[in-house]
Short mmCIF file of C-alpha atoms in Angstrom, two decimals:
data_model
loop_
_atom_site.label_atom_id
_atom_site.label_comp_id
_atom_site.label_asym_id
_atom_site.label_seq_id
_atom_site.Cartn_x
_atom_site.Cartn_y
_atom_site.Cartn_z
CA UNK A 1 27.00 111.69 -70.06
CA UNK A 2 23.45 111.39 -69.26
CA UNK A 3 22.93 108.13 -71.22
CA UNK A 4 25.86 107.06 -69.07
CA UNK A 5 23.85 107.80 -65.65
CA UNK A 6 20.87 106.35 -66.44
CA UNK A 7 22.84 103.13 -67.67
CA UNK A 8 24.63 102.55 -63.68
CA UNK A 9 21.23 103.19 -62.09
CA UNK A 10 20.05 100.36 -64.29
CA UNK A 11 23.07 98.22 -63.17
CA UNK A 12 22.59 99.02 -60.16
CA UNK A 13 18.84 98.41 -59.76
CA UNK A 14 20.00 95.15 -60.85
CA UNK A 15 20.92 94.06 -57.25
CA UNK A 16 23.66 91.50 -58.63
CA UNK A 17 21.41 89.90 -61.26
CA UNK A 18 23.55 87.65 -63.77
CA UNK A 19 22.57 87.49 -67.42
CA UNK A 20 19.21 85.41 -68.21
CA UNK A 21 18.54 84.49 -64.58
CA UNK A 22 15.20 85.30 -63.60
CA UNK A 23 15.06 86.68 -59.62
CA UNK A 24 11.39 86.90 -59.15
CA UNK A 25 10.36 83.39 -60.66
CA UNK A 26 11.64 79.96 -58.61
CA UNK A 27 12.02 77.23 -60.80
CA UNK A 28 8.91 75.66 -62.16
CA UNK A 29 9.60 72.23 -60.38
CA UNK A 30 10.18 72.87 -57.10
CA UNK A 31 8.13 70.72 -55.03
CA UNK A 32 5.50 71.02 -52.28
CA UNK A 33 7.61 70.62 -49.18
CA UNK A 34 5.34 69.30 -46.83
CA UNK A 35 4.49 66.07 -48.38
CA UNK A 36 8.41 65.25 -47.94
CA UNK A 37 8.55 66.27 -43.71
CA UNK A 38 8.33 62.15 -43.23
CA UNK A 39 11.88 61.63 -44.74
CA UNK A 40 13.47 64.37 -42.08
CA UNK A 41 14.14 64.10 -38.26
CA UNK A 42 11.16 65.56 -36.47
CA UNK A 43 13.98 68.33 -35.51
CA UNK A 44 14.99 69.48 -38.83
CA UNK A 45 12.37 71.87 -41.08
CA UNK A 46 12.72 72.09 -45.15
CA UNK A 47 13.20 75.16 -46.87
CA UNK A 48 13.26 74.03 -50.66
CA UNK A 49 12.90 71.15 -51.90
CA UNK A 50 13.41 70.05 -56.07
CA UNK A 51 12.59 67.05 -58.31
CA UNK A 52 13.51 65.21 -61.51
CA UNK A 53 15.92 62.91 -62.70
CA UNK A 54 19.31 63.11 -61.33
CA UNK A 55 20.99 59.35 -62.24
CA UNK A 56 19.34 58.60 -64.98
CA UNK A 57 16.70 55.94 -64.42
CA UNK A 58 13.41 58.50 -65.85
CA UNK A 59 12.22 58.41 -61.96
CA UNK A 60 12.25 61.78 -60.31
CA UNK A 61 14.68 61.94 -57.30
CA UNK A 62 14.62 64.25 -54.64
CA UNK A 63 16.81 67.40 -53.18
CA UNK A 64 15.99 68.95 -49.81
CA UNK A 65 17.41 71.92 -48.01
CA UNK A 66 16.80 71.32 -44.21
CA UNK A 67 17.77 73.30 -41.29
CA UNK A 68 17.42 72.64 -37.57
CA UNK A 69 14.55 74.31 -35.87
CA UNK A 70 16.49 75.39 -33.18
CA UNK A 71 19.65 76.45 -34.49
CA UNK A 72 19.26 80.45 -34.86
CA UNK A 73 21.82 80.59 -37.18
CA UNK A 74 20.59 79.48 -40.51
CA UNK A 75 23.28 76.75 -41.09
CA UNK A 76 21.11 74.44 -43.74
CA UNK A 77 22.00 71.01 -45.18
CA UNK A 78 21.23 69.76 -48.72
CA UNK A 79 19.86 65.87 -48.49
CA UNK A 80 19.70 64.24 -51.86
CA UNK A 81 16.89 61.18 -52.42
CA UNK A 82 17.12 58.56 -54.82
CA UNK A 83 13.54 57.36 -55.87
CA UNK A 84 13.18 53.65 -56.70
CA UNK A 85 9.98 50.92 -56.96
CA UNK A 86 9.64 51.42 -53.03
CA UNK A 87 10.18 55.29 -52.40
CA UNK A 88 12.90 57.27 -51.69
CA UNK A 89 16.34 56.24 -50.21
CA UNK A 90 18.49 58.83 -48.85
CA UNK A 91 22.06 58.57 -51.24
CA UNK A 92 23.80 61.76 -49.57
CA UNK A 93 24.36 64.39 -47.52
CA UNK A 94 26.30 67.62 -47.64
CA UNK A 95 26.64 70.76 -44.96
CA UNK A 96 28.96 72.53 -46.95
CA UNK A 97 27.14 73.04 -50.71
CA UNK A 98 24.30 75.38 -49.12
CA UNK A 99 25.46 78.87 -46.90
CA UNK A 100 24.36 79.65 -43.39
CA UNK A 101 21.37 81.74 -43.88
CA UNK A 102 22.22 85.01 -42.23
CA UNK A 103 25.41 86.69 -41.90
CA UNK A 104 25.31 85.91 -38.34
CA UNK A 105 23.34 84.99 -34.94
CA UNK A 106 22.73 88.28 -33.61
CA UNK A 107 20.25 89.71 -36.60
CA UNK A 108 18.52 88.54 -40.01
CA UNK A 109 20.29 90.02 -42.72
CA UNK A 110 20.35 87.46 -45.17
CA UNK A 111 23.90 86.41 -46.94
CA UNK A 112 21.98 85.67 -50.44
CA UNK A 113 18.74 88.01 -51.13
CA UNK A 114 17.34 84.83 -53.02
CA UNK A 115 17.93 81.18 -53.25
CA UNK A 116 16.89 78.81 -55.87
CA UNK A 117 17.41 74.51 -55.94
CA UNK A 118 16.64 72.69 -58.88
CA UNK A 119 17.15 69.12 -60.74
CA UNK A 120 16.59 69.13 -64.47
CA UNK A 121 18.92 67.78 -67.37
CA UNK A 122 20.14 65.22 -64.45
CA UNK A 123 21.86 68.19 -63.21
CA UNK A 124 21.43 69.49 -59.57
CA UNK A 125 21.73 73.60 -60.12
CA UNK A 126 22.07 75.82 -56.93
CA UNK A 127 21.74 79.37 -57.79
CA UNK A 128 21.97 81.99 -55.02
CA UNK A 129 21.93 85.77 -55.92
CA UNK A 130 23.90 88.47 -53.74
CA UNK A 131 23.16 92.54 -53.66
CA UNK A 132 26.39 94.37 -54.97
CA UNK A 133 29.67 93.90 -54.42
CA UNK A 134 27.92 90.13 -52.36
CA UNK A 135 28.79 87.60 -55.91
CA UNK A 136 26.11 85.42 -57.29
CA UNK A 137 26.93 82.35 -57.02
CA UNK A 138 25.79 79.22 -59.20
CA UNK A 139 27.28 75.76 -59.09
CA UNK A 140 26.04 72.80 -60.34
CA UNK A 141 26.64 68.91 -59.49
CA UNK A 142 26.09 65.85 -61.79
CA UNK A 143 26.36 62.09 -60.95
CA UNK A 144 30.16 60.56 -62.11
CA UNK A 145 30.71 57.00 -61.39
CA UNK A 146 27.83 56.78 -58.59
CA UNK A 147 29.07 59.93 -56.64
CA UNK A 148 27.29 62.84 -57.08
CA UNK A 149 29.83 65.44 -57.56
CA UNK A 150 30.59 69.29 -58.01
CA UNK A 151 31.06 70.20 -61.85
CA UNK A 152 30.68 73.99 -62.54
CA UNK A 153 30.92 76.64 -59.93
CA UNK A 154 29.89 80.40 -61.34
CA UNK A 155 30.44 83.84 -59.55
CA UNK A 156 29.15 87.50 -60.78
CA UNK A 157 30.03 90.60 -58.38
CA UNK A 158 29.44 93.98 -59.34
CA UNK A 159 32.06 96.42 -57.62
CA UNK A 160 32.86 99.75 -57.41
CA UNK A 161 34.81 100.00 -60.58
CA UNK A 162 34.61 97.32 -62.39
CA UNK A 163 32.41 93.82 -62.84
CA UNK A 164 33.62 90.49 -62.75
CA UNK A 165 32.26 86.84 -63.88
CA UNK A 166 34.56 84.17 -63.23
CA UNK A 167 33.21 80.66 -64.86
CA UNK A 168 35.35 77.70 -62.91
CA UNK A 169 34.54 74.37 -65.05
CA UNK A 170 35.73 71.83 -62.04
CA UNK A 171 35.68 68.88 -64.17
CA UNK A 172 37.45 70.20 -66.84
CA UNK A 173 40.03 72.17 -65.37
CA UNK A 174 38.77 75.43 -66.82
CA UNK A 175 39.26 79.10 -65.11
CA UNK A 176 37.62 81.99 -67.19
CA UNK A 177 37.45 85.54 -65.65
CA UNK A 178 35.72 88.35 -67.51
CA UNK A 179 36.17 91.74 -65.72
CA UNK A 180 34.46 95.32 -67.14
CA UNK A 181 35.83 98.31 -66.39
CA UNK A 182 32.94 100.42 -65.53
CA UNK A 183 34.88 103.42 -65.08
CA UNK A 184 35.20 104.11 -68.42
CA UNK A 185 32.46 105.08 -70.89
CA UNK A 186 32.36 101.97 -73.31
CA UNK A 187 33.20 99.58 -70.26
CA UNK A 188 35.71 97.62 -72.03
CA UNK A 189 36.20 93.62 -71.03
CA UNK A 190 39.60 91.77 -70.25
CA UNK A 191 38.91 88.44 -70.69
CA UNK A 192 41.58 85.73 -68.98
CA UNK A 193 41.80 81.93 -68.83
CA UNK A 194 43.83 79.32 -67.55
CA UNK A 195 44.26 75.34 -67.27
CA UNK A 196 44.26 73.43 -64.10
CA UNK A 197 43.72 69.59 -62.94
CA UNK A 198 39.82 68.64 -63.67
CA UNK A 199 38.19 66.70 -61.38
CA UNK A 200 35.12 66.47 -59.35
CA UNK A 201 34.61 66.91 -55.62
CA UNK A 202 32.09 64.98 -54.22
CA UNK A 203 28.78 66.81 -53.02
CA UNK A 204 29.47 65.65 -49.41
CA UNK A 205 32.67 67.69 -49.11
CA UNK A 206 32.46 70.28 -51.32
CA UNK A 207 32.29 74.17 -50.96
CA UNK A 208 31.29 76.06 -53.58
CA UNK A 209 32.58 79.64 -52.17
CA UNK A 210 35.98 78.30 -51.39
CA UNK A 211 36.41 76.90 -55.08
CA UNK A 212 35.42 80.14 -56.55
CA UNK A 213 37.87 82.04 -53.73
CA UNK A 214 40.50 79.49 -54.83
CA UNK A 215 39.94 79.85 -58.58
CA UNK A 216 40.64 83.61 -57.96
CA UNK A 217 43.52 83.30 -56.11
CA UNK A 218 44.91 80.85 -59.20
CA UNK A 219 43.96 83.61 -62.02
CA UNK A 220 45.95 86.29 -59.58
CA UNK A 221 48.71 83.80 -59.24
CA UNK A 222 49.02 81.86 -62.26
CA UNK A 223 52.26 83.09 -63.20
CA UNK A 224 53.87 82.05 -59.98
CA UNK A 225 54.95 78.15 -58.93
CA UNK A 226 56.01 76.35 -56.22
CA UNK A 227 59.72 73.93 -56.50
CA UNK A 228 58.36 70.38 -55.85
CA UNK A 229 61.91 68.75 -56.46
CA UNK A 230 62.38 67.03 -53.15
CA UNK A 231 66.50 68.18 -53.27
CA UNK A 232 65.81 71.44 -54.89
CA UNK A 233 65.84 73.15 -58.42
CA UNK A 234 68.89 74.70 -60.17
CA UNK A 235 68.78 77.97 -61.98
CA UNK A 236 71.27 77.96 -64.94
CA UNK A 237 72.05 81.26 -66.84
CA UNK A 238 71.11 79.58 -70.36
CA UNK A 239 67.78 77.09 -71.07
CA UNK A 240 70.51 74.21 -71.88
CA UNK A 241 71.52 71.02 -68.93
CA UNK A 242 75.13 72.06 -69.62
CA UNK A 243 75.00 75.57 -69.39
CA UNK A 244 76.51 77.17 -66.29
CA UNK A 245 74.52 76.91 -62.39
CA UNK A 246 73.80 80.27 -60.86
CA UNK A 247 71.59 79.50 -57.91
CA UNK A 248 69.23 76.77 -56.43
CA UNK A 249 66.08 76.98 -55.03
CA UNK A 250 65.01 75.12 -51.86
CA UNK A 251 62.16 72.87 -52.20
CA UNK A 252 58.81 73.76 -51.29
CA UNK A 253 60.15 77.78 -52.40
CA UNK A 254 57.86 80.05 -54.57
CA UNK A 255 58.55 81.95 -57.54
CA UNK A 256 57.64 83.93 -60.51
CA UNK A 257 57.93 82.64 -64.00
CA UNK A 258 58.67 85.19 -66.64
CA UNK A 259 58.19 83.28 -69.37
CA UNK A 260 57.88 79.75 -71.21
CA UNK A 261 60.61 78.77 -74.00
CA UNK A 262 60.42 76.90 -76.48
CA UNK A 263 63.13 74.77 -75.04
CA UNK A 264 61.33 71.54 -73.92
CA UNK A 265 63.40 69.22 -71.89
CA UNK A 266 62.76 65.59 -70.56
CA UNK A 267 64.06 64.41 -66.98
CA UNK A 268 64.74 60.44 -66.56
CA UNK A 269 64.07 59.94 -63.27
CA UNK A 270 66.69 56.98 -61.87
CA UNK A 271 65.42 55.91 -59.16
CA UNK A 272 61.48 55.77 -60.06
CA UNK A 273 62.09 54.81 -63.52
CA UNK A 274 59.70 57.86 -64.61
CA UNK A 275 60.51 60.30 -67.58
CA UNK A 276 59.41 63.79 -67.20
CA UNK A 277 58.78 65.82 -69.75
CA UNK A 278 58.45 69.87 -69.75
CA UNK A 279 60.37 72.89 -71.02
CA UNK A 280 62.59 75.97 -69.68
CA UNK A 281 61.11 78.42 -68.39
CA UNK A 282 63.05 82.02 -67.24
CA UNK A 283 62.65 83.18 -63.62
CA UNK A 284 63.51 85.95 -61.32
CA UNK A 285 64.98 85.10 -58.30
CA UNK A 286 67.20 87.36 -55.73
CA UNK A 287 70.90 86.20 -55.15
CA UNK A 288 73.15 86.29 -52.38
CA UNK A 289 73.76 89.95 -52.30
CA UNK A 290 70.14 90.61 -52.38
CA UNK A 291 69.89 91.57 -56.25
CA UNK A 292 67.17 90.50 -58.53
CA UNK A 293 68.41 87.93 -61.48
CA UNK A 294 67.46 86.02 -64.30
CA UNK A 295 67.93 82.42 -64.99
CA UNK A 296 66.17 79.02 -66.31
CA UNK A 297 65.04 76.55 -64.66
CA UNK A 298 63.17 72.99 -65.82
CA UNK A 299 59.38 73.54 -65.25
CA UNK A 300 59.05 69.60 -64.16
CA UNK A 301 59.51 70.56 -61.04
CA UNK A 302 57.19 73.18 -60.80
CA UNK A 303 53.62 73.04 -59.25
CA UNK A 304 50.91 76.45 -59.85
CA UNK A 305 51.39 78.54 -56.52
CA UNK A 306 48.67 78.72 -53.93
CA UNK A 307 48.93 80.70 -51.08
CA UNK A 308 48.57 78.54 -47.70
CA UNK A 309 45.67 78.45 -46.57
CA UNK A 310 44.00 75.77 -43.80
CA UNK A 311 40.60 75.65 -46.08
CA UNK A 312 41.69 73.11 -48.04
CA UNK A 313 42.25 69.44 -48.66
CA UNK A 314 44.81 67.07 -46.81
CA UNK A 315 46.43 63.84 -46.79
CA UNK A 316 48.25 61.46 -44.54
CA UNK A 317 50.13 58.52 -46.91
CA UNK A 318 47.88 57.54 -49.85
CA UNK A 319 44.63 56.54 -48.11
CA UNK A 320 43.52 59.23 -45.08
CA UNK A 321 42.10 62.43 -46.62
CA UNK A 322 40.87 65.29 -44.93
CA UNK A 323 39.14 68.49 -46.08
CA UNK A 324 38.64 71.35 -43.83
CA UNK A 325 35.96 73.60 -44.12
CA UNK A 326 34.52 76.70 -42.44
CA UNK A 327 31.36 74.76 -41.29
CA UNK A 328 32.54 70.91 -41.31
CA UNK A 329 35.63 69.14 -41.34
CA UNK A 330 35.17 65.55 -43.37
CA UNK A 331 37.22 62.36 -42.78
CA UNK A 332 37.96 60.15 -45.67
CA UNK A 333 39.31 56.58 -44.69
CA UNK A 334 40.55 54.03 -47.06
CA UNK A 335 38.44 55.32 -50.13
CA UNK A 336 35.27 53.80 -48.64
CA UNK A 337 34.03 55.44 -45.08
CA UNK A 338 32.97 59.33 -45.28
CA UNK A 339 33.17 60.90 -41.75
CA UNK A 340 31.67 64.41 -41.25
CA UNK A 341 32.14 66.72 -38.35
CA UNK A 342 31.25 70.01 -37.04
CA UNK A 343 33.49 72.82 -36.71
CA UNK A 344 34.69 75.91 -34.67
CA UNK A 345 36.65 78.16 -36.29
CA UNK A 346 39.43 79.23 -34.09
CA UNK A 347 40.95 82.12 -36.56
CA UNK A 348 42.69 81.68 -40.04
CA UNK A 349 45.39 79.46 -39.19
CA UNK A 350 43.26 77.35 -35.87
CA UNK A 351 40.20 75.04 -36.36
CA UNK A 352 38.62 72.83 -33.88
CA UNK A 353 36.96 69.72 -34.51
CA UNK A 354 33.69 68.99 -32.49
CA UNK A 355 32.71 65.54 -31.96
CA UNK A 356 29.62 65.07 -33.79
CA UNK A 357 29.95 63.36 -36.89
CA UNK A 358 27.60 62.00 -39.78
CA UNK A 359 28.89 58.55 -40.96
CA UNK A 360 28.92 57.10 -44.98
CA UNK A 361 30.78 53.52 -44.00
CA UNK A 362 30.86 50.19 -45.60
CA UNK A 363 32.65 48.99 -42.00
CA UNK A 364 32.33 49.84 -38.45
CA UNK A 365 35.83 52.05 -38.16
CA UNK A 366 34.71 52.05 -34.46
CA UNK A 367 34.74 55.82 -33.58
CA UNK A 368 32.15 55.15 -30.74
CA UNK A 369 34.36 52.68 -28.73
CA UNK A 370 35.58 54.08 -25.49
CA UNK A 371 37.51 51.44 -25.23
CA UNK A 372 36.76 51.08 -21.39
CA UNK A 373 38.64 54.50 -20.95
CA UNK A 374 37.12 56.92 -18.42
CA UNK A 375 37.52 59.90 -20.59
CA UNK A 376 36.32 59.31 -24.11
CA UNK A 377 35.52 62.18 -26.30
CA UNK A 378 32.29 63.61 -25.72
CA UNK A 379 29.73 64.64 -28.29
CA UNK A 380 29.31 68.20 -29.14
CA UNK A 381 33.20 69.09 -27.22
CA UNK A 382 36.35 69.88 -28.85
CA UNK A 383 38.04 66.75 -29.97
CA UNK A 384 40.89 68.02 -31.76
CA UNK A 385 42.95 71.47 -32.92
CA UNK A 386 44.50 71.75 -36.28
CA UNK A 387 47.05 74.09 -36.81
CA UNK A 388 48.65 75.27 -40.24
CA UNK A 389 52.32 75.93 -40.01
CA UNK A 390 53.64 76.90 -43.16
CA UNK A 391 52.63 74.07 -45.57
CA UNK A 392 51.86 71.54 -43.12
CA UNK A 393 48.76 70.51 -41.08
CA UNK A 394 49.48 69.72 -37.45
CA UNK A 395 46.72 68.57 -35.31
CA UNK A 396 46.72 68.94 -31.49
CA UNK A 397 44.41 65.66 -30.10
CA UNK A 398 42.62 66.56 -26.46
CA UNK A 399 42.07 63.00 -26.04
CA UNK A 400 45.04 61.49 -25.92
CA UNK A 401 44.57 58.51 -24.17
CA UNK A 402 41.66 57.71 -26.85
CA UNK A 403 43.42 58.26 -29.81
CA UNK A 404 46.05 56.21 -28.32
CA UNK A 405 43.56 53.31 -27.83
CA UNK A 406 42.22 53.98 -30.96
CA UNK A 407 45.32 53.78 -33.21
CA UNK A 408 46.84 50.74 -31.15
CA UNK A 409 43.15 48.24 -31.69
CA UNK A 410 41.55 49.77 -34.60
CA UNK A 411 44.24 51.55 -37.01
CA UNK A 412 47.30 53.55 -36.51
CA UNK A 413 47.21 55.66 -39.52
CA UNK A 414 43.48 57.03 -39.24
CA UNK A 415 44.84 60.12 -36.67
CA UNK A 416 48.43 61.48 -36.88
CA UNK A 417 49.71 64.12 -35.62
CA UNK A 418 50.68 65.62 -39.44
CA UNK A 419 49.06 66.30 -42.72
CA UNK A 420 50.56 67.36 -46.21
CA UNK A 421 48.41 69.55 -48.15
CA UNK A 422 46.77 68.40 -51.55
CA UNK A 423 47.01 70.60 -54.52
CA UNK A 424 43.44 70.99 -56.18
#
């Protein structure tokens, strides 16, 4: 019992370290910050700054973690330089990769006891350590196809209870969760994985805390789906297309999958000339009488559950994406313009956007014409409210008459009224 004492107060002492990571020593090449103030706005100070190779070309580019001087609340932005034969070019920006630095305005506790930024490997690794139950949390970002992107986010929290390290490989598609029960004296660990869609999310939008909060929320969820059959799914008592119809579920309904058969199935779509392929699955579902059931359903018409949420990404049609975050709110139009504004965070289902935005545009998309109205939006107001209502983003515009000008000379599409959320 004593041996197990002395091993907590050695955990504990720990104050959330994670495996090799060394607190007390800062990566060898971060870089003297002031000889890098002339790249900034007079107005913004650097915190860390990191060099090596990040694209490839053997010249050491640049990362910088700026802050306003006379914002009291810590909110930092990561600016990434490109070196070439003439200096350094600014490629991109993000407010979203790096945390606020306190936990808020009216004192100086600090959300992460230590923060480290550095570039090596062509690999841009942010490492910030909590106390506690407060996670590490480690994610790294790597160029793909000229867009610096997130690949690898990392979270360790020590509870009361148990410990947990959740590894989320983004462009892969890979969620692993190790947790040890601490309770008990040889601290056994449950180790769980699952599959989702890999991809990257590009530096400039990305947030590294609401990926690891989301790959959670998929490891707690992963046996429940949502129907994404646009007339509904039907429930038959046997895994077979002939056998007998007990029930149908709505579209856009949730529900808990028992378990996969080995009855694979493949649906010829008509109309879209697509082929779907998949297997039954058995399901629980409560019938008209209010009594819990059993049945099969086709799993090609199933999507992994996620619990709404307004922190996420959006879409109007094919080509107007939006991703809403607790500190920014970022505009994509048409694949090619970037548009990224502050935010004020209403509660958990109401966001406003303030007009102040950073611009990555090929094209002038013409968000500074006032178009000779008296009342354009003004910077640092409330331009907009967006509202999530069930499964769908609705946005509330306080300049109407703008938006109006804006859709009829510039483009119609760039600010409706409704967004449909997009899966991860």
């Amino acid at each position: 019992m004593k041996i197990r004492i002395v091993l907590l107060l050695i955990i504990l002492l720990c104050t959330g370290c994670k495996k090799e990571k060394n607190q007390s020593n800062p990566p060898s090449n971060i870089s003297n910050k002031i000889e890098y103030n002339s790249l900034v706005a007079s107005h913004y100070e650097i915190e860390y700054s990191a060099t090596g190779d990040l694209n490839g070309d053997k010249l050491n580019d640049l990362a910088l973690v700026v802050k306003k001087r006379d914002k009291s609340n810590g909110i930092r932005e990561v600016m990434v330089f490109l070196k070439n034969s003439k200096g350094y070019s600014l490629d991109i920006t993000s407010k979203t990769v790096f945390p606020e630095k306190y936990l808020s305005e009216e004192d100086d506790i600090k959300n992460y006891v230590q923060e480290e930024i550095e570039i090596k490997d062509q690999t841009l690794f942010i490492n910030l350590y909590g106390i506690g139950p407060q996670s590490n949390t480690f994610s790294h970002y790597k160029y793909q196809k000229e867009t610096l992107s997130l690949i690898y986010v990392e979270s360790y929290a020590m509870g009361a209870g148990s410990h947990s390290n959740l590894e989320y490989n983004v462009s892969e598609g890979k969620i692993k969760l190790e947790t040890t029960n601490t309770t008990r004296d040889d601290m056994p660990t449950k180790v769980e994985t699952i599959n989702v869609d890999g991809m990257g999310y590009s530096f400039n939008t990305c947030n590294p805390e609401e990926l690891i909060s989301y790959a959670y929320d998929r490891m707690r969820d992963r046996n429940r789906f949502v129907v994404i059959a646009k007339n509904g799914l039907l429930i038959r008592e046997r895994p077979d297309i002939y056998s007998e119809r007990i029930w149908q579920l709505p579209f856009n309904k949730d529900i808990e999958v028992l378990e996969k058969t080995d009855v694979s199935f493949s649906f010829k779509d008509e109309e879209s000339y697509v082929t779907i392929d998949g297997h039954w699955v058995k399901v629980a579902f409560d019938n008209v009488n209010g009594n819990n059931q059993h049945g099969y359903v086709f799993d090609g018409f199933l999507q992994p559950y996620e619990a709404p949420t307004i922190f996420r990404g959006w879409s109007y049609l094919d080509h107007i994406y939006l991703s809403i975050h607790k500190n920014a709110i970022t505009y994509e139009l048409h694949g090619q313009c970037h548009y990224s504004f502050p935010t004020k965070v209403l509660n958990k289902k109401d966001v406003e956007l303030i007009w102040d935005y950073n611009a990555d545009c090929v094209f002038d998309s013409q968000l500074s014409n006032d178009f000779g109205l008296q009342k354009p939006p003004v910077v640092g107001k409330p331009f907009a409210k967006y509202s999530l209502e069930g499964r769908v983003l609705k946005v509330t515009y306080y300049y109407k008459e703008w938006v109006k000008a804006y859709s009829e000379n510039v483009n119609r599409e760039t600010f409706p009224n409704e967004f449909i959320e997009r899966y991860y």
